[in-house]
Amino acid sequence: MSQLSAGTKSSLLAELKGLLGPDHVLCERSDLILYEFDGSVVKGQPEIVAFPHTTEEVSRIVKLANKFQVPIVGRGAGTGLSGGALARSGGLMIVFARMNRILEIDLESRRAVVQPGVVNLDITKAVEHAGFYYAPDPSSQKSCTIGGNVSENSGGPHTLAYGITTNHVTALELVLPDGEIVRIGSKQGDAPGYDLCGLFVGSEGTLALVTEITVKLSRKAEAVKTLLAIYDTVEDASQTVVDITARGITPAACEMIDGWTLIAIEDYIHAGFPRDSAAILLLEVEGLREAVAEQVTAIEDVCKLHHAREVRIAKDDRERDLLWKGRKNAFGAMGRLAPANYVLDGVIPRSKLPQALRKIQEVGQRYGLGIGNIFHAGDGNLHPLVLYDPRKPHDFETAIKAAEEIIRYCVELGGTLTGEHGVGMEKSELMPLLFSDADFDLMRRIHDAFNPDSSLNPGKIFPLSKGCGEIRTRQKPQQVVHS
Amino acid sequence: MWRNSHAAETPTGSPLLIAITTLAPRLEGLLGSANVVSTPEELRRYAVDGVVPSAIAKPNSAAEVAEIVRFAIAERLCVIPTGGRTKLGIGRPPDRYDIAIDMTGLRQLAHYDPGDLTLSADAGMTVHALQEAVAANGQFLPLALPFFSETTVGGSVASGIDSVYRRLLGSARDFLIGAEFVDGKGASCKSGGRVVKNVTGYDLHKLFIGSLGTLAVITRLNFRTYTWPETSASQVASFSSLENALAFRAELERSGLPFFNLEVLSPGLAAAFAKNLRAKNSSAPSAFENGGWVVYAGWAGNPSVVRRIETDLELCTQKCAPTQAERLDGTLNSDVHVLFREAFPLLCASSPDTVVLRIVHPRLPAEVLGSLSEIASKENLAGHLLMRPVGVSYFALVAGTGELTANGRLARAANAAVSLFAKSGATYSILQASTPVKASVPLWGPRGTDFALMRSVKRAFDPGNTFAPGRLAEGL
């Protein structure tokens, strides 16, 4: 529903076109539809979309929006999975697609300075010739942008060993909700005073717009081995993960995919996954050759102890790349099983993995829904994909209920709502499962210290319902049908 | 000279609501007389830069901490949480200091899941006790910190002090996964959780690292743990010049070998390290005593990994031709590891007026490093340099033993050094200095545009300016 009066919209459009040029402002409904989606099950359409080219332009856009009292939301590639970059209250969307330059590469200091619209994988491409890479690797890394990664504090399979986005960002340039441009952190990191980068990374665009990012570059490991462990039961696969963790073996990645999902992936990617297993673990170890050899042996032993039917080691880079292609395109493959799915992102203590997977299976059976599991088992970050058919009456509502039950169980186990996708508008009403009134009060004070009018990305993270003393009935997300 | 902060006005400038003489009895009403102390001798032990509190409160639970904070807010008093009181010299003198909240009564390991490699520890638990508790499962926390036996979990995070495992395992920012605390409204709050991956809500707990107690009273911290490698060893190599030592360090960095520690120390500091070892009846590596610059490399792992590191290290060492190189095993390896862990108190030990600056720069230019010794000698001071991993260096300025009038020279030298750092693009902070020197040297260097944001963070956490006002910087 439009929030802007015709007069306001017309005046703001004129000023934006004057600032950016007419080609860099969109307002036709047919254009705006593209920006009302991300990868989640929610949607929200902006009324105007602007494409700045410089930080100064971002600042001036923000000041214009303030003049017309129009809410703003920043957006990268729109690959998010929580509605973080959707215009929940309409208004103006700032898309960073044109701010896509790598500004500096300093290999000696192992830093790169990039604009927010740079695609995650492009940083690695720019430095891999020298033996470096950018470590956080969301599955969407071929298209997602660093600005979005910073806002959502994105993870990925290899964050098990190397940490998520916050562990790889040392400095940011920000445009505050009043249009002021500020810099926080330092190139080396470890700047005196409060760790503002630690606060702003993962703040989901609710405190400031990010216009420049300094990231750490990691050195590529000397040796890498990728293992595929195949199981006849999900229980054995999950017990393997528990045991690997408890023994202190830290692979670079430890992913689990259930057998049902594997078939869909194989049909789509032909990655070489088995079609007759209950689950597989995709494990990767990196480091010195000697360390890798020892870890491979140790992991093989644990897999066999827990009745792995077979443990394959990728023969070469081609085979390794194919396995990862299967994993990273797995969400897309789910379209073969159902017209729509709802991806969860709960996290549990790794020691509780078997019971969590049993619960997911039980919930799926009870609600009569298919639930696929493709997830970061090594750090307990579950991604149950609840399948549904939006054409069937009540199917979506049933999927939401099932998903909520799973998330509640994650919290009961000592876990959390989201490990890497963010709260956004999708999980905001579930926040009281974790946080008390006092917690919200403090987070709100932090929010208001920077974004007092909620002009920046309104309706995100915080529950919209008043009062947090008890868990409220969750608002039904607006349904999206993925084609 | 000791001074109370009574004469000062409240942070808001309004008159005190409570007669300071009635403070201890009022606190006793909250906590019981056994948990409140106000004898002058005890109060002096909690002084921060000579500012003495009027009472010490010793809570035994997070609920009691919240009670004390709410009391302080209501009476417009200021509190400073303390742990082992080993690093209270870091930061500025507080603008006001009425109650020391001694957190050492909160010392439980509240939760430990060895299978998940996660734990929750009360803020007043010592790091040493925590390490002992998890060592039973072959695990550790990468907090190998100075004042190891006395420092508390809360104090170590709030001080932001460096761990010697940082090169390989990062800082607390990389393994602190959640916190419980009392905010400036007296409410018990939390951030993060007890799982290793979590982006739910704002990462408020990261703000506590190095905050010097200015944002909240931390009551509990959640960490991920790591498993001990099978063996460890180290090497010290001495070089006739700083340039040669830096070339060797650069060679080791290029090797990609996973050293958990890699440090360079100046000749005078190496000699002080040797003296310390001998005072403990330990032998000292001769590389510490030949007057050269020393490069220390420590490593750990399973036997095959250790063999590989040692083979490659030997090649690097041969290439760079040190004056002396010595591999350290067993007790000497442990003793030297402890020396590097305790480098900060060792630097401070020679005189209470010693100035220790912490500098952060990816690679300080050789001319800057060279100028540091000139700055020290110009003021007739000893200058010790310790170049730590990940771009951190400590520079200590030391006056002669028993000198009573060195503050002027120390301040001049410190100011010259920090000007040099600012010109080279480094950031710095003062880890240790006498109160007069702190008053004459900018604690951080020039304020950036982010300073206003930090003040906003402080106001949001602590609207009444109850927590350690001014300790981190003016207005923080």
mmCIF file of C-alpha atoms in Angstrom, chain B residues 169-349:
data_model
loop_
_atom_site.group_PDB
_atom_site.id
_atom_site.type_symbol
_atom_site.label_atom_id
_atom_site.label_comp_id
_atom_site.label_asym_id
_atom_site.label_seq_id
_atom_site.Cartn_x
_atom_site.Cartn_y
_atom_site.Cartn_z
ATOM 1 C CA LEU B 169 42.820 -17.902 17.223
ATOM 2 C CA GLY B 170 41.853 -14.243 17.179
ATOM 3 C CA SER B 171 40.761 -11.937 19.966
ATOM 4 C CA ALA B 172 37.786 -12.244 22.314
ATOM 5 C CA ARG B 173 35.758 -10.710 19.485
ATOM 6 C CA ASP B 174 36.192 -14.010 17.634
ATOM 7 C CA PHE B 175 35.191 -16.427 20.397
ATOM 8 C CA LEU B 176 32.934 -14.426 22.731
ATOM 9 C CA ILE B 177 29.455 -15.599 21.755
ATOM 10 C CA GLY B 178 27.199 -13.939 24.307
ATOM 11 C CA ALA B 179 26.924 -11.988 27.528
ATOM 12 C CA GLU B 180 24.649 -11.252 30.457
ATOM 13 C CA PHE B 181 24.958 -7.883 32.122
ATOM 14 C CA VAL B 182 23.254 -5.126 34.062
ATOM 15 C CA ASP B 183 22.642 -2.012 32.003
ATOM 16 C CA GLY B 184 22.526 1.628 33.030
ATOM 17 C CA LYS B 185 18.872 1.366 33.948
ATOM 18 C CA GLY B 186 19.645 -1.400 36.403
ATOM 19 C CA ALA B 187 18.028 -4.057 34.237
ATOM 20 C CA SER B 188 19.452 -7.528 33.714
ATOM 21 C CA CYS B 189 19.980 -7.964 29.978
ATOM 22 C CA LYS B 190 21.643 -10.333 27.560
ATOM 23 C CA SER B 191 23.117 -10.374 24.101
ATOM 24 C CA GLY B 192 24.102 -13.222 21.807
ATOM 25 C CA GLY B 193 23.648 -16.726 23.124
ATOM 26 C CA ARG B 194 25.377 -20.021 23.803
ATOM 27 C CA VAL B 195 25.728 -21.270 20.251
ATOM 28 C CA VAL B 196 28.717 -20.754 17.990
ATOM 29 C CA LYS B 197 26.799 -19.035 15.208
ATOM 30 C CA ASN B 198 24.187 -16.415 15.940
ATOM 31 C CA VAL B 199 22.981 -13.231 14.242
ATOM 32 C CA THR B 200 19.815 -12.746 16.292
ATOM 33 C CA GLY B 201 19.561 -9.136 17.461
ATOM 34 C CA TYR B 202 22.326 -6.585 17.864
ATOM 35 C CA ASP B 203 25.772 -7.934 18.819
ATOM 36 C CA LEU B 204 25.926 -5.810 21.960
ATOM 37 C CA HIS B 205 28.426 -8.051 23.725
ATOM 38 C CA LYS B 206 31.158 -7.119 21.248
ATOM 39 C CA LEU B 207 30.948 -3.557 22.553
ATOM 40 C CA PHE B 208 32.133 -4.702 25.980
ATOM 41 C CA ILE B 209 35.566 -5.731 24.691
ATOM 42 C CA GLY B 210 37.923 -3.000 25.838
ATOM 43 C CA SER B 211 35.065 -0.865 27.192
ATOM 44 C CA LEU B 212 36.682 -0.613 30.664
ATOM 45 C CA GLY B 213 33.365 -1.105 32.428
ATOM 46 C CA THR B 214 31.848 2.070 30.974
ATOM 47 C CA LEU B 215 28.771 0.471 29.374
ATOM 48 C CA ALA B 216 27.413 -2.088 31.807
ATOM 49 C CA VAL B 217 28.356 -4.461 34.598
ATOM 50 C CA ILE B 218 29.101 -7.766 32.921
ATOM 51 C CA THR B 219 27.808 -10.652 35.012
ATOM 52 C CA ARG B 220 28.365 -13.635 32.721
ATOM 53 C CA LEU B 221 30.157 -14.316 29.447
ATOM 54 C CA ASN B 222 29.678 -17.120 26.936
ATOM 55 C CA PHE B 223 32.592 -18.448 24.918
ATOM 56 C CA ARG B 224 33.457 -21.155 22.464
ATOM 57 C CA THR B 225 36.331 -23.366 23.523
ATOM 58 C CA TYR B 226 39.127 -25.115 21.610
ATOM 59 C CA THR B 227 41.021 -28.368 22.032
ATOM 60 C CA TRP B 228 44.649 -28.518 23.109
ATOM 61 C CA PRO B 229 47.151 -29.658 20.518
ATOM 62 C CA GLU B 230 49.379 -32.571 21.470
ATOM 63 C CA THR B 231 52.710 -30.797 21.666
ATOM 64 C CA SER B 232 54.160 -27.308 21.515
ATOM 65 C CA ALA B 233 57.601 -25.793 21.072
ATOM 66 C CA SER B 234 59.175 -22.474 20.180
ATOM 67 C CA GLN B 235 62.291 -20.841 18.838
ATOM 68 C CA VAL B 236 64.106 -17.666 19.722
ATOM 69 C CA ALA B 237 66.533 -16.176 17.214
ATOM 70 C CA SER B 238 68.611 -13.047 17.703
ATOM 71 C CA PHE B 239 69.689 -10.564 15.065
ATOM 72 C CA SER B 240 72.212 -7.781 15.076
ATOM 73 C CA SER B 241 69.720 -5.228 13.745
ATOM 74 C CA LEU B 242 66.020 -4.487 13.808
ATOM 75 C CA GLU B 243 65.946 -4.636 10.001
ATOM 76 C CA ASN B 244 67.289 -8.193 10.003
ATOM 77 C CA ALA B 245 64.844 -9.241 12.698
ATOM 78 C CA LEU B 246 61.948 -7.779 10.717
ATOM 79 C CA ALA B 247 63.161 -9.508 7.569
ATOM 80 C CA PHE B 248 63.093 -12.821 9.421
ATOM 81 C CA ARG B 249 59.614 -12.154 10.762
ATOM 82 C CA ALA B 250 58.461 -11.280 7.233
ATOM 83 C CA GLU B 251 59.971 -14.536 5.972
ATOM 84 C CA LEU B 252 58.041 -16.478 8.598
ATOM 85 C CA GLU B 253 54.831 -14.629 7.728
ATOM 86 C CA ARG B 254 55.312 -15.503 4.050
ATOM 87 C CA SER B 255 55.894 -19.155 4.911
ATOM 88 C CA GLY B 256 52.241 -19.549 5.854
ATOM 89 C CA LEU B 257 53.236 -21.719 8.802
ATOM 90 C CA PRO B 258 50.593 -21.682 11.547
ATOM 91 C CA PHE B 259 52.608 -20.133 14.362
ATOM 92 C CA PHE B 260 50.365 -19.386 17.300
ATOM 93 C CA ASN B 261 52.682 -16.593 18.283
ATOM 94 C CA LEU B 262 55.281 -14.509 16.484
ATOM 95 C CA GLU B 263 56.877 -11.574 18.282
ATOM 96 C CA VAL B 264 59.918 -9.313 17.993
ATOM 97 C CA LEU B 265 61.535 -7.796 21.055
ATOM 98 C CA SER B 266 64.167 -5.141 21.472
ATOM 99 C CA PRO B 267 67.564 -5.972 23.012
ATOM 100 C CA GLY B 268 66.855 -4.319 26.368
ATOM 101 C CA LEU B 269 63.577 -6.149 26.743
ATOM 102 C CA ALA B 270 65.199 -9.441 25.817
ATOM 103 C CA ALA B 271 67.757 -8.862 28.555
ATOM 104 C CA ALA B 272 64.952 -8.084 31.026
ATOM 105 C CA PHE B 273 63.234 -11.317 30.025
ATOM 106 C CA ALA B 274 66.470 -13.242 30.634
ATOM 107 C CA LYS B 275 66.876 -11.592 34.021
ATOM 108 C CA ASN B 276 63.334 -12.568 34.935
ATOM 109 C CA LEU B 277 63.945 -16.175 33.976
ATOM 110 C CA ARG B 278 67.138 -16.354 35.994
ATOM 111 C CA ALA B 279 65.402 -14.828 39.013
ATOM 112 C CA LYS B 280 63.055 -17.801 38.902
ATOM 113 C CA ASN B 281 65.992 -20.197 38.753
ATOM 114 C CA SER B 282 65.204 -21.031 35.169
ATOM 115 C CA SER B 283 67.845 -21.041 32.480
ATOM 116 C CA ALA B 284 67.564 -18.286 29.884
ATOM 117 C CA PRO B 285 68.046 -18.662 26.144
ATOM 118 C CA SER B 286 71.391 -17.164 25.235
ATOM 119 C CA ALA B 287 69.676 -15.374 22.324
ATOM 120 C CA PHE B 288 68.087 -13.138 24.984
ATOM 121 C CA GLU B 289 71.447 -12.086 26.346
ATOM 122 C CA ASN B 290 73.623 -11.280 23.358
ATOM 123 C CA GLY B 291 72.389 -7.750 22.871
ATOM 124 C CA GLY B 292 70.465 -8.405 19.687
ATOM 125 C CA TRP B 293 66.885 -8.084 18.509
ATOM 126 C CA VAL B 294 64.990 -11.304 19.184
ATOM 127 C CA VAL B 295 62.322 -13.008 17.095
ATOM 128 C CA TYR B 296 60.167 -15.464 19.029
ATOM 129 C CA ALA B 297 58.033 -18.019 17.183
ATOM 130 C CA GLY B 298 55.754 -20.453 19.006
ATOM 131 C CA TRP B 299 53.879 -23.367 17.456
ATOM 132 C CA ALA B 300 51.776 -26.324 18.462
ATOM 133 C CA GLY B 301 50.070 -29.292 16.882
ATOM 134 C CA ASN B 302 50.194 -33.009 16.368
ATOM 135 C CA PRO B 303 53.622 -34.581 15.890
ATOM 136 C CA SER B 304 53.606 -34.621 12.095
ATOM 137 C CA VAL B 305 52.498 -30.985 11.933
ATOM 138 C CA VAL B 306 55.139 -29.946 14.442
ATOM 139 C CA ARG B 307 57.815 -31.802 12.438
ATOM 140 C CA ARG B 308 56.750 -30.000 9.279
ATOM 141 C CA ILE B 309 56.796 -26.597 10.968
ATOM 142 C CA GLU B 310 60.224 -27.242 12.394
ATOM 143 C CA THR B 311 61.622 -28.381 9.040
ATOM 144 C CA ASP B 312 60.362 -25.287 7.226
ATOM 145 C CA LEU B 313 61.349 -23.017 10.097
ATOM 146 C CA GLU B 314 64.878 -24.318 9.925
ATOM 147 C CA LEU B 315 65.064 -23.413 6.241
ATOM 148 C CA CYS B 316 63.745 -19.914 6.935
ATOM 149 C CA THR B 317 66.202 -19.521 9.780
ATOM 150 C CA GLN B 318 69.154 -20.603 7.667
ATOM 151 C CA LYS B 319 68.133 -18.162 4.964
ATOM 152 C CA CYS B 320 68.031 -15.215 7.366
ATOM 153 C CA ALA B 321 71.193 -16.124 9.281
ATOM 154 C CA PRO B 322 70.507 -14.996 12.847
ATOM 155 C CA THR B 323 73.341 -14.435 15.279
ATOM 156 C CA GLN B 324 71.888 -17.210 17.382
ATOM 157 C CA ALA B 325 68.851 -19.447 17.166
ATOM 158 C CA GLU B 326 67.637 -21.761 19.872
ATOM 159 C CA ARG B 327 64.757 -24.185 19.895
ATOM 160 C CA LEU B 328 62.895 -24.281 23.183
ATOM 161 C CA ASP B 329 61.182 -27.370 24.554
ATOM 162 C CA GLY B 330 59.799 -28.562 27.836
ATOM 163 C CA THR B 331 60.098 -26.304 30.853
ATOM 164 C CA LEU B 332 62.043 -23.566 29.081
ATOM 165 C CA ASN B 333 59.436 -23.432 26.308
ATOM 166 C CA SER B 334 56.703 -23.083 28.964
ATOM 167 C CA ASP B 335 58.670 -20.479 30.915
ATOM 168 C CA VAL B 336 59.274 -18.359 27.829
ATOM 169 C CA HIS B 337 55.623 -18.700 26.768
ATOM 170 C CA VAL B 338 54.674 -17.329 30.206
ATOM 171 C CA LEU B 339 57.104 -14.435 29.734
ATOM 172 C CA PHE B 340 55.377 -13.355 26.547
ATOM 173 C CA ARG B 341 51.970 -13.846 28.136
ATOM 174 C CA GLU B 342 53.062 -11.668 31.057
ATOM 175 C CA ALA B 343 54.898 -9.134 28.903
ATOM 176 C CA PHE B 344 52.650 -6.258 29.930
ATOM 177 C CA PRO B 345 53.253 -6.518 33.716
ATOM 178 C CA LEU B 346 56.932 -7.196 33.045
ATOM 179 C CA LEU B 347 57.162 -3.957 31.107
ATOM 180 C CA CYS B 348 55.476 -2.133 33.988
ATOM 181 C CA ALA B 349 57.462 -3.827 36.730
#
